[in-house]
Amino acid sequence: MQVDLVIQARWIIPVEPESVIYENYSLVINDGKIVDLLPQQTALEQFQPQSLQTLATHALIPGLINCHTHASMTLLRGIADDLHLMDWLQNHIWPLEKKWVGESFVRDGTDLAIAEMIRGGTTCFNDMYFFPDVAAHQAIHHGIRASAGLILIDFPTIWAENSEAYIEKGLALHDELRHEPLISTPFAPHASYTVSDQPLQKIRMLADEMGLPVHMHVHETRHEVAEQMNKTGQTPLQRLSELGLLTPNFMGVHMTQFSEIEIADYAKTGAHVVHCPESNLKLGSGFCPVAQCLEAGINVALGTDGAASNNDLDMLGEMRTAALLGKGVSQDASAVPAKTALQMATLNGARALGLEETTGSLVPGKAADVVAINLDELETLPLYNPLSQITYSASRNQVSDVWVAGKQLLKNHSLTTIDLTALKAKIKDWHSRLVESSS
Ligand SMILES: [Zn+2]
């Protein structure tokens, strides 16, 4: 049988089935999809590839899924650090956004994020920001998979003047993008403290009808929970539950305040948790009890959050932090093992985004979203177990090749769809403008 591409790799870690590592196997790709995984010799007997790539010292893993980010905020990377969430948002980020956010900010910031993400092995990102139309367009242009969140926040911004307008613009965008194979459009109400009941009820109704995910910051800090308790006598989770939002379509991002009883109740709803350990640590918000969530059967995915609060979009780094923090918080070294960290960064993300049939594991029939990591570097030698090396030792600089839907976006460390020199020049331009405005 003729096929587009056969990749021969030293190791293939498909994530499904769990705990399997194939040695000296080939991944067979045709028409953007995975056709087969089989021993290298058998693959060459059964398939005639148009292109044959040999990665003799590499591991192939499913493309990493960054399940929560604000891509264009990469332009604000490092502009305001070492601050608590509300001080950071109200006194720094929101005023800067008010002044600067527009189509070109989102376009250039998203390009920077996409370039960084591809180079680090991310093949899909779940975005929440203004101008999701622009972010979706850039993702399509550069060939990366994206969930362009239909943002909603109570206050007027350059994107929309009130909640009806946010929803209307979101629905129009969903309609416009519904045949784009790389793009999905979850609802993205910002947070419990920034969106009132009526628009949330509307979103619940629309999400149920249209089968779309809902992506929201929830219980990010102790302050958020205490303030809502004082105002209304309810925690944000209680309120969202009462509004009927906690369903298998719901992604609660952060969840640093999450008691045993809340975890048990949340698990029953089938809703997902998106864990952003580095952002939570950096903003001093605490940490999500991930080991307990996993034990309760909650699907936990991983995200970096925006680069203004992380300050990178490094999913391999996030996997390592999640594994280490999970062990530290539960005081159990067996909590969040290497294979679980990888599953959180791949398959669990696909499940949370409703993309499980499309991506998240290297299984025949799914899209060829694939990442090659070269493990023949000093930093990952000697090599007893490739999965351990990837989670605990490898850096994103070891990501050598990346494919999304069979299209190669990173080839031997070089981006194929982004001009790095031109991009850097644009970002330096933004830097000059932003520095001038704040001095
Ligand atoms: Zn966020």
PDB file of N, CA and C and ligand atoms in Angstrom, residues 68-70 73 85 88 128 190 215-217 220 253-254 276 279 283 304-306 309, ligand 1:
ATOM      1  N   HIS A  68      -4.841  25.150  28.561  1.00  0.00           N
ATOM      2  CA  HIS A  68      -5.271  26.485  29.000  1.00  0.00           C
ATOM      3  C   HIS A  68      -4.156  27.500  28.763  1.00  0.00           C
ATOM      4  N   THR A  69      -4.441  28.450  27.872  1.00  0.00           N
ATOM      5  CA  THR A  69      -3.472  29.529  27.684  1.00  0.00           C
ATOM      6  C   THR A  69      -4.183  30.784  27.180  1.00  0.00           C
ATOM      7  N   HIS A  70      -3.467  31.877  27.192  1.00  0.00           N
ATOM      8  CA  HIS A  70      -3.919  33.142  26.602  1.00  0.00           C
ATOM      9  C   HIS A  70      -2.777  33.514  25.667  1.00  0.00           C
ATOM     10  N   MET A  73      -0.921  36.885  25.113  1.00  0.00           N
ATOM     11  CA  MET A  73      -0.289  37.510  26.279  1.00  0.00           C
ATOM     12  C   MET A  73       1.213  37.216  26.355  1.00  0.00           C
ATOM     13  N   LEU A  85      -2.364  37.628  42.344  1.00  0.00           N
ATOM     14  CA  LEU A  85      -3.243  37.632  41.172  1.00  0.00           C
ATOM     15  C   LEU A  85      -4.013  38.945  40.992  1.00  0.00           C
ATOM     16  N   TRP A  88      -1.793  41.905  40.262  1.00  0.00           N
ATOM     17  CA  TRP A  88      -1.228  41.678  38.920  1.00  0.00           C
ATOM     18  C   TRP A  88      -2.253  42.019  37.833  1.00  0.00           C
ATOM     19  N   MET A 128      -7.935  31.369  25.446  1.00  0.00           N
ATOM     20  CA  MET A 128      -8.996  32.235  25.971  1.00  0.00           C
ATOM     21  C   MET A 128      -8.495  33.666  25.863  1.00  0.00           C
ATOM     22  N   HIS A 190     -14.876  34.067  31.310  1.00  0.00           N
ATOM     23  CA  HIS A 190     -13.582  34.268  31.965  1.00  0.00           C
ATOM     24  C   HIS A 190     -13.479  33.620  33.345  1.00  0.00           C
ATOM     25  N   HIS A 215     -15.073  26.543  28.989  1.00  0.00           N
ATOM     26  CA  HIS A 215     -13.704  26.656  29.514  1.00  0.00           C
ATOM     27  C   HIS A 215     -13.650  27.887  30.423  1.00  0.00           C
ATOM     28  N   MET A 216     -13.357  27.703  31.718  1.00  0.00           N
ATOM     29  CA  MET A 216     -13.507  28.812  32.669  1.00  0.00           C
ATOM     30  C   MET A 216     -12.478  28.702  33.804  1.00  0.00           C
ATOM     31  N   HIS A 217     -11.962  29.848  34.261  1.00  0.00           N
ATOM     32  CA  HIS A 217     -11.132  29.873  35.469  1.00  0.00           C
ATOM     33  C   HIS A 217     -12.052  29.640  36.671  1.00  0.00           C
ATOM     34  N   GLU A 220      -9.405  29.810  41.503  1.00  0.00           N
ATOM     35  CA  GLU A 220      -7.973  30.012  41.249  1.00  0.00           C
ATOM     36  C   GLU A 220      -7.238  30.387  42.535  1.00  0.00           C
ATOM     37  N   VAL A 253     -10.606  25.457  35.217  1.00  0.00           N
ATOM     38  CA  VAL A 253      -9.159  25.701  35.174  1.00  0.00           C
ATOM     39  C   VAL A 253      -8.667  26.177  36.540  1.00  0.00           C
ATOM     40  N   HIS A 254      -7.607  25.613  37.037  1.00  0.00           N
ATOM     41  CA  HIS A 254      -6.873  25.930  38.270  1.00  0.00           C
ATOM     42  C   HIS A 254      -7.320  25.075  39.450  1.00  0.00           C
ATOM     43  N   CYS A 276      -2.790  24.043  36.105  1.00  0.00           N
ATOM     44  CA  CYS A 276      -1.739  24.935  35.580  1.00  0.00           C
ATOM     45  C   CYS A 276      -0.733  25.177  36.703  1.00  0.00           C
ATOM     46  N   SER A 279       1.775  28.462  36.778  1.00  0.00           N
ATOM     47  CA  SER A 279       1.091  29.744  36.954  1.00  0.00           C
ATOM     48  C   SER A 279       0.601  29.878  38.398  1.00  0.00           C
ATOM     49  N   LEU A 283       2.006  32.846  40.864  1.00  0.00           N
ATOM     50  CA  LEU A 283       1.111  33.866  41.425  1.00  0.00           C
ATOM     51  C   LEU A 283       0.826  33.604  42.912  1.00  0.00           C
ATOM     52  N   THR A 304      -0.431  25.701  30.514  1.00  0.00           N
ATOM     53  CA  THR A 304       0.628  26.594  30.999  1.00  0.00           C
ATOM     54  C   THR A 304       0.047  27.881  31.568  1.00  0.00           C
ATOM     55  N   ASP A 305      -1.218  28.219  31.188  1.00  0.00           N
ATOM     56  CA  ASP A 305      -1.758  29.553  31.401  1.00  0.00           C
ATOM     57  C   ASP A 305      -0.990  30.508  30.473  1.00  0.00           C
ATOM     58  N   GLY A 306      -1.235  31.799  30.554  1.00  0.00           N
ATOM     59  CA  GLY A 306      -0.557  32.724  29.645  1.00  0.00           C
ATOM     60  C   GLY A 306       0.905  32.902  30.036  1.00  0.00           C
ATOM     61  N   SER A 309       2.057  34.949  33.152  1.00  0.00           N
ATOM     62  CA  SER A 309       2.011  34.452  34.534  1.00  0.00           C
ATOM     63  C   SER A 309       2.702  33.106  34.692  1.00  0.00           C
TER      64      SER A 309
HETATM   65 ZN    ZN B   1      -5.754  31.803  32.619  1.00  0.00          ZN
END
